[in-house]
Short mmCIF file of C-alpha atoms in Angstrom, two decimals:
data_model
loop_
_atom_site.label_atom_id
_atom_site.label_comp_id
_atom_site.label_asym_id
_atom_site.label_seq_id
_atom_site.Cartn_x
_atom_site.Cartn_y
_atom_site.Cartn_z
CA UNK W 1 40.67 -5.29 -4.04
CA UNK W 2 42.49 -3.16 -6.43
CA UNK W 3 43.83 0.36 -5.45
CA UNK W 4 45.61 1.70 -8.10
CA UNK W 5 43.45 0.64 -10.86
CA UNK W 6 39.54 1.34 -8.36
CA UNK W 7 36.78 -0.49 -9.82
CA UNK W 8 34.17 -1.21 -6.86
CA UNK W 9 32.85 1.16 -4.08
CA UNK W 10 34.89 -0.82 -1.67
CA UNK W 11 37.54 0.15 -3.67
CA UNK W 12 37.03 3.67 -3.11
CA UNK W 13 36.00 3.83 0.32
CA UNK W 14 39.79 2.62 1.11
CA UNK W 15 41.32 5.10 -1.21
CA UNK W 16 39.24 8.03 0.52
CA UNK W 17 40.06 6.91 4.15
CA UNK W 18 43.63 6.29 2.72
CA UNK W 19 44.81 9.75 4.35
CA UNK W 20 42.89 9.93 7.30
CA UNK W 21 39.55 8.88 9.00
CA UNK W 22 36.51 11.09 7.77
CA UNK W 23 32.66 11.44 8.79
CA UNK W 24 30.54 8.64 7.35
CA UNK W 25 27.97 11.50 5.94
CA UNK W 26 31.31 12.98 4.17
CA UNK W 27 32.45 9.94 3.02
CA UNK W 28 28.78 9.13 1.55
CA UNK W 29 29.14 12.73 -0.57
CA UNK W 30 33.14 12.65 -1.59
CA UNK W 31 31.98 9.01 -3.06
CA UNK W 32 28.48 10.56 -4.21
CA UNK W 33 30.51 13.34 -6.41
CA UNK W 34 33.51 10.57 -7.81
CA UNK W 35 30.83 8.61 -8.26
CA UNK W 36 27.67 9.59 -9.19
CA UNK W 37 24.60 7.43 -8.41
CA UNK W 38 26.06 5.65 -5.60
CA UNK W 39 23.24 5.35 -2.98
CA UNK W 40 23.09 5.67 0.48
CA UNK W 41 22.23 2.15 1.01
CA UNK W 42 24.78 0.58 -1.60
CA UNK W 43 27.14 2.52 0.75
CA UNK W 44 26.51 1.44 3.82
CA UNK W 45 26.54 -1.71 2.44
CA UNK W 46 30.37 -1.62 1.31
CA UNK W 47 30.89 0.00 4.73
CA UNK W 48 29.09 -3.46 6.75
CA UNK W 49 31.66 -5.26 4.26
CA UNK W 50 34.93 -3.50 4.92
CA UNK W 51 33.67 -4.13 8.35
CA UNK W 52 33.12 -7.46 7.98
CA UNK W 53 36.26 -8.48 6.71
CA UNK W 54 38.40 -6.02 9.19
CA UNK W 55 39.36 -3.57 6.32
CA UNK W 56 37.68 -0.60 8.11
CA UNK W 57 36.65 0.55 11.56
CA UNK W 58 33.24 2.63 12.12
CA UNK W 59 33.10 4.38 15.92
CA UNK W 60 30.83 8.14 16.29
CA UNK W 61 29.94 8.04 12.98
CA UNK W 62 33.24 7.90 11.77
CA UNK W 63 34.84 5.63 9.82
CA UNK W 64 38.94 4.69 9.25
CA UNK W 65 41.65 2.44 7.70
CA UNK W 66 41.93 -0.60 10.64
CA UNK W 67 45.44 0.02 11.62
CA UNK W 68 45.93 -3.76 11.95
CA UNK W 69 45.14 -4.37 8.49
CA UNK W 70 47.14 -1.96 7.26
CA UNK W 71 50.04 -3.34 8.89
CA UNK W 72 49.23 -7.52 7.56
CA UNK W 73 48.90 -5.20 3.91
CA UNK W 74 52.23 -3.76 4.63
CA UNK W 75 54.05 -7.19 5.79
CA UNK W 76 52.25 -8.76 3.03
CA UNK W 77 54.15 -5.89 0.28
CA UNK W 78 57.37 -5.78 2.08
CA UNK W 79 57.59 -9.85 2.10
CA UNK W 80 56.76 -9.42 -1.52
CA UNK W 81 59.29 -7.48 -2.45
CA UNK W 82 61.47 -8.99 -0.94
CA UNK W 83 60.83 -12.10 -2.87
CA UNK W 84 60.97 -10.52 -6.21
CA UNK W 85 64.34 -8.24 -5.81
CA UNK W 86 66.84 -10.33 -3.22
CA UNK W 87 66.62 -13.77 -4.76
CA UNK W 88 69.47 -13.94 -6.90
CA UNK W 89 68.39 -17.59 -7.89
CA UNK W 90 64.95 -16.43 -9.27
CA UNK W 91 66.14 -13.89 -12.02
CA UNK W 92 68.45 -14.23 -14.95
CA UNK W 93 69.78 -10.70 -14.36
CA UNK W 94 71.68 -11.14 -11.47
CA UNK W 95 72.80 -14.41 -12.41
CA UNK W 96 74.57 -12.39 -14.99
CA UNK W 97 78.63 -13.16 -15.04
CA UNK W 98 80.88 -9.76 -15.92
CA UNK W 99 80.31 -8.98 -20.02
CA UNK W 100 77.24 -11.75 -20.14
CA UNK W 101 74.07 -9.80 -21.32
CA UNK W 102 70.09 -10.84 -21.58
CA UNK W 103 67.76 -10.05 -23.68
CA UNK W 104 63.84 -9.42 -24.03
CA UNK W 105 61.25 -8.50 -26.86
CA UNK W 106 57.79 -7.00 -26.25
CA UNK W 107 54.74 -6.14 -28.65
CA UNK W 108 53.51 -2.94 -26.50
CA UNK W 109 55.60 0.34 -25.36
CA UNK W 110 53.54 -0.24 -21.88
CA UNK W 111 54.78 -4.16 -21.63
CA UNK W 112 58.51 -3.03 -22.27
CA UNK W 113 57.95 -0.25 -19.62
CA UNK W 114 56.31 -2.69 -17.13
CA UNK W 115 58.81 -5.10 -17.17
CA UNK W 116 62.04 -2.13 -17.00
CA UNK W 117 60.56 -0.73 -14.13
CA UNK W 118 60.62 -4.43 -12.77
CA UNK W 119 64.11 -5.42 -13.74
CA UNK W 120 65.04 -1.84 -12.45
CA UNK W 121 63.72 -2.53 -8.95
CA UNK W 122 65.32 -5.98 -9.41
CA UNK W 123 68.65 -4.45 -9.37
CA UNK W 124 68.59 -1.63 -7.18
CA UNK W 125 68.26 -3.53 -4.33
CA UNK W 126 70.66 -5.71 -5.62
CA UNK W 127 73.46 -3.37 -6.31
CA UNK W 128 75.05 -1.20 -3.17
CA UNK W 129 73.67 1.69 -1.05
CA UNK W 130 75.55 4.31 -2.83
CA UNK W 131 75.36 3.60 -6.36
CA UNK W 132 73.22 6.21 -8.31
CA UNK W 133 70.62 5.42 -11.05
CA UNK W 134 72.26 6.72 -14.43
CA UNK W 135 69.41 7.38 -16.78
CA UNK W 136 69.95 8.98 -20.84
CA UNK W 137 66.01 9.12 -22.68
CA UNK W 138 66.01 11.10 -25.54
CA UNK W 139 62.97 12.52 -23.65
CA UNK W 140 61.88 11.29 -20.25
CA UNK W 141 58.18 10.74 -21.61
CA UNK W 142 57.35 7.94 -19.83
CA UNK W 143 57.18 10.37 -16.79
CA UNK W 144 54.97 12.40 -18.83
CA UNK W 145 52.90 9.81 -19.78
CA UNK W 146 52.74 7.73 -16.29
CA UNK W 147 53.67 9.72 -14.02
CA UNK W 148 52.49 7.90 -11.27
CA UNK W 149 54.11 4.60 -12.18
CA UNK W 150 57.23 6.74 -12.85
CA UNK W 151 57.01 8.76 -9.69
CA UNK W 152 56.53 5.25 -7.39
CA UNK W 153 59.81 4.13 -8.96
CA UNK W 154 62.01 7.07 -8.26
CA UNK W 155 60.73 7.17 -4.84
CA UNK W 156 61.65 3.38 -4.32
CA UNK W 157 65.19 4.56 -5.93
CA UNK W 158 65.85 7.30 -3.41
CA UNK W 159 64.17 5.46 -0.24
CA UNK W 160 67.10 3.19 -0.50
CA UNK W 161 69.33 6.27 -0.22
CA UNK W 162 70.08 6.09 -4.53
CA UNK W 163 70.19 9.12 -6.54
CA UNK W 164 68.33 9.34 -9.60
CA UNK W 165 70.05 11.12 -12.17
CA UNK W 166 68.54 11.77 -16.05
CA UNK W 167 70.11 12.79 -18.31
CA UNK W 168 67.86 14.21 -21.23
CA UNK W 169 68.42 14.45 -25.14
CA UNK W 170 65.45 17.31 -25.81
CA UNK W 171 65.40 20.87 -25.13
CA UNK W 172 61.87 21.64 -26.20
CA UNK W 173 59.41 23.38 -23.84
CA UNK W 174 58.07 19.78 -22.85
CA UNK W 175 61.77 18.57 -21.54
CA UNK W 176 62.48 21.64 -19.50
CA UNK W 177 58.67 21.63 -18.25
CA UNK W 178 60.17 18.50 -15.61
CA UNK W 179 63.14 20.41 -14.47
CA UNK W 180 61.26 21.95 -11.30
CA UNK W 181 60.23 18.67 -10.22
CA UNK W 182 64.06 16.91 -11.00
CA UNK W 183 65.74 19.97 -8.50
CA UNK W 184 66.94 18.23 -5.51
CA UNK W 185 69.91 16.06 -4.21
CA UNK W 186 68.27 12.77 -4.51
CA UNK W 187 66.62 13.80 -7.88
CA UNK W 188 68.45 15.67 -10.69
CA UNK W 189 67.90 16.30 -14.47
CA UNK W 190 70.49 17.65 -16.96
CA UNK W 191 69.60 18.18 -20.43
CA UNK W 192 71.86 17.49 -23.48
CA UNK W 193 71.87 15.26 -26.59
CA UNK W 194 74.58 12.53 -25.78
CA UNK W 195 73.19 9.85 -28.50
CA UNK W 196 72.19 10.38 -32.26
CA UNK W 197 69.58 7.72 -32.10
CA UNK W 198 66.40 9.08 -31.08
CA UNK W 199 65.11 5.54 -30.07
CA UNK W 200 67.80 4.70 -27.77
CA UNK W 201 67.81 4.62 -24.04
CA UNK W 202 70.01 3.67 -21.39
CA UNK W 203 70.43 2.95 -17.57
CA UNK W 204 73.23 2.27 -15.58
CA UNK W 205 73.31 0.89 -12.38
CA UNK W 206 76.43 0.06 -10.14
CA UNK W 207 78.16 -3.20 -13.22
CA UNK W 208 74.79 -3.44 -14.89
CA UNK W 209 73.70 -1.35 -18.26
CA UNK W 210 70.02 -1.47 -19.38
CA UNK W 211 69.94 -0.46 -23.03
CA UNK W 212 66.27 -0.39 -24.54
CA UNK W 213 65.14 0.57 -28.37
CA UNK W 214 62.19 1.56 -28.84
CA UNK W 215 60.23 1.09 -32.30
CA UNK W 216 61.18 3.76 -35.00
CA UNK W 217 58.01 4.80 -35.67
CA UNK W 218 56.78 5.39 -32.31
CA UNK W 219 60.40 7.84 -31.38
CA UNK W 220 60.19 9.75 -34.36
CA UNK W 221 56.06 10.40 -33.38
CA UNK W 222 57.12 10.95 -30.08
CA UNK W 223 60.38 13.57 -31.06
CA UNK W 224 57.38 15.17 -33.24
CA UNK W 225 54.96 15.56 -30.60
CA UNK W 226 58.06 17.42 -28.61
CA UNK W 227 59.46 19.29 -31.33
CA UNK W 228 55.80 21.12 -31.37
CA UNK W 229 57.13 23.07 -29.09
CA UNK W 230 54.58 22.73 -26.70
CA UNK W 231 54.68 22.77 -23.04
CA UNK W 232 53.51 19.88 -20.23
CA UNK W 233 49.63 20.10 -21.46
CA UNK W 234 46.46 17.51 -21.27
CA UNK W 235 46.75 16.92 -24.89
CA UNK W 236 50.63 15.98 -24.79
CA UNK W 237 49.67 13.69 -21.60
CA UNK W 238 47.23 11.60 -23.67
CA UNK W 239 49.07 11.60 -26.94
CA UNK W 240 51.91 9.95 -25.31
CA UNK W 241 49.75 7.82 -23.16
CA UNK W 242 48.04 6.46 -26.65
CA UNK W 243 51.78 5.02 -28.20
CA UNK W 244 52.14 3.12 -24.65
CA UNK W 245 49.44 0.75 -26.26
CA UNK W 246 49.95 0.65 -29.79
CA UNK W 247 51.24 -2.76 -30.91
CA UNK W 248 55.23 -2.36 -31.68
CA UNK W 249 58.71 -4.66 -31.27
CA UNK W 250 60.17 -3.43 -28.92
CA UNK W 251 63.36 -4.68 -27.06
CA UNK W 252 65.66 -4.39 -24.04
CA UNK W 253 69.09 -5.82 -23.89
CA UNK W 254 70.60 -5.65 -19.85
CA UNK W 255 74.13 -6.41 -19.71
CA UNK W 256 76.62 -6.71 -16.74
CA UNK W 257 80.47 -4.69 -17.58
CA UNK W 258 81.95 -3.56 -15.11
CA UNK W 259 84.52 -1.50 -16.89
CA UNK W 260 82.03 -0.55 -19.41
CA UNK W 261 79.84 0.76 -16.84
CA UNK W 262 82.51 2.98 -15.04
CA UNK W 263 83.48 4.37 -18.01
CA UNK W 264 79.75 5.57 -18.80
CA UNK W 265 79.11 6.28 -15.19
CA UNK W 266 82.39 9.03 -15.57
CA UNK W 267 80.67 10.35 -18.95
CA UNK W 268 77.23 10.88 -17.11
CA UNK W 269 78.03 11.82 -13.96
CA UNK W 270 80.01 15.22 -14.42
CA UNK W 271 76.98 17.22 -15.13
CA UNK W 272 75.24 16.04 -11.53
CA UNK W 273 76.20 16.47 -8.01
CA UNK W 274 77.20 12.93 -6.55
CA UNK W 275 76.84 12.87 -2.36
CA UNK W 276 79.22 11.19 -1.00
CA UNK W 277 79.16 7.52 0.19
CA UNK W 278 78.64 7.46 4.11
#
């Protein structure tokens, strides 16, 4: 079964019911219109399935998520996670010593992304309750470009009572056009070019700086694209999407300094409101 990436009508009958139980004749049409051609026997036959295997309950007519599976699906994540972001043992990033650094190389913009989301998670539950997420991009386009991915991230970030605070190099019309969704405590965006390199970008977290270059060639398409002037639009969406695929070196170095890291934290952190530790 694969949610986030739905491929078979099983699939999809678990992402409909995902926000509530619904009629099995509604169910048959919201699936008939996503997907067209799906019969009324191919869906009944998912339905015995998702049955079958305790996935989904069918009583009057109506069918929903099996609360019981739901909860072995959310044990199942939460042990998961667990696994991945508490075991110090398991990752070379927290095994990091003060002014000891790692590095990594990748041949796609989407690899490099994957695995800095990762090492992100990796140590924000690592490093204390109160210690914000720094960001500087020279534009936050992987937002624009995966929003979804992006959006699960920060919302991991400030469920663990973090802030997330960017910092962004661009003005243009497609920079400011995330400032209504970056207006809160938890989340806030300031704007203004702190690097000359328009490949460069860096996080801090509590002793640990991420610092990631991106392939020339890809920034300076992707400072074109925004220096269009343009604002958030379906053609800057899929642009930006294409250059997480094209085949590139990029690289990530992730060093732990602690006094390094305070003295960045101090340079970043006068432009944002920072709640105070409880």
């Amino acid at each position: 079964m694969d949610l986030l990436a739905p491929k078979t009508l099983e699939d999809q009958v678990v992402l409909l019911l995902a926000h509530g139980e619904r009629g099995t004749t509604e169910l048959l049409h919201k699936l008939q219109a996503k997907r067209p051609g799906t019969t009324k026997q191919g869906f009944y036959v998912a339905l015995r399935k998702l049955k079958a295997e305790g996935v989904v309950v069918v009583y009057k007519k109506t069918a929903a998520l099996n609360t019981t599976w739901i909860q072995k699906m959310r044990d199942a994540l939460r042990d998961m996670g667990r696994a991945y972001t508490t075991q110090e043992d398991s990752s070379d990033i927290l095994s990091l010593a003060d002014k000891e650094s790692v590095s990594y190389k990748f041949s796609t913009t989407k690899q490099l992304d994957n695995f800095w989301g990762h090492a992100q998670n990796i140590i924000v539950h690592a490093t204390h309750a109160n210690e914000p997420v720094y960001t500087y991009d020279p534009h936050y386009w992987f937002y624009v470009a995966r929003r979804d991915v992006e959006s699960s991230l920060i919302e991991e970030i400030n469920s663990l009572g973090k802030q997330f605070l960017m910092t962004v190099g661009g003005a243009t019309p497609l920079d400011k056009a995330l400032l209504p969704e970056f207006n809160t405590q938890m989340r806030q965006y300031h704007i203004e070019k702190l690097y000359d390199k328009p490949n460069y970008y860096m996080t801090v977290i509590g002793d640990y700086i991420t610092e990631t270059y991106l392939d020339e060639k890809v920034a300076a398409r992707i400072n074109a694209l925004y220096e269009r002037g343009e604002g958030l639009n379906e053609r800057a969406v899929q642009e930006l999407q294409q250059e997480l695929s094209v085949r590139v070196k990029t690289k990530m170095k992730i060093t732990r300094n602690r006094a390094k890291a305070r003295k960045l934290k101090t340079k970043l952190d006068k432009n944002f409101y920072i709640k105070q530790a409880e």
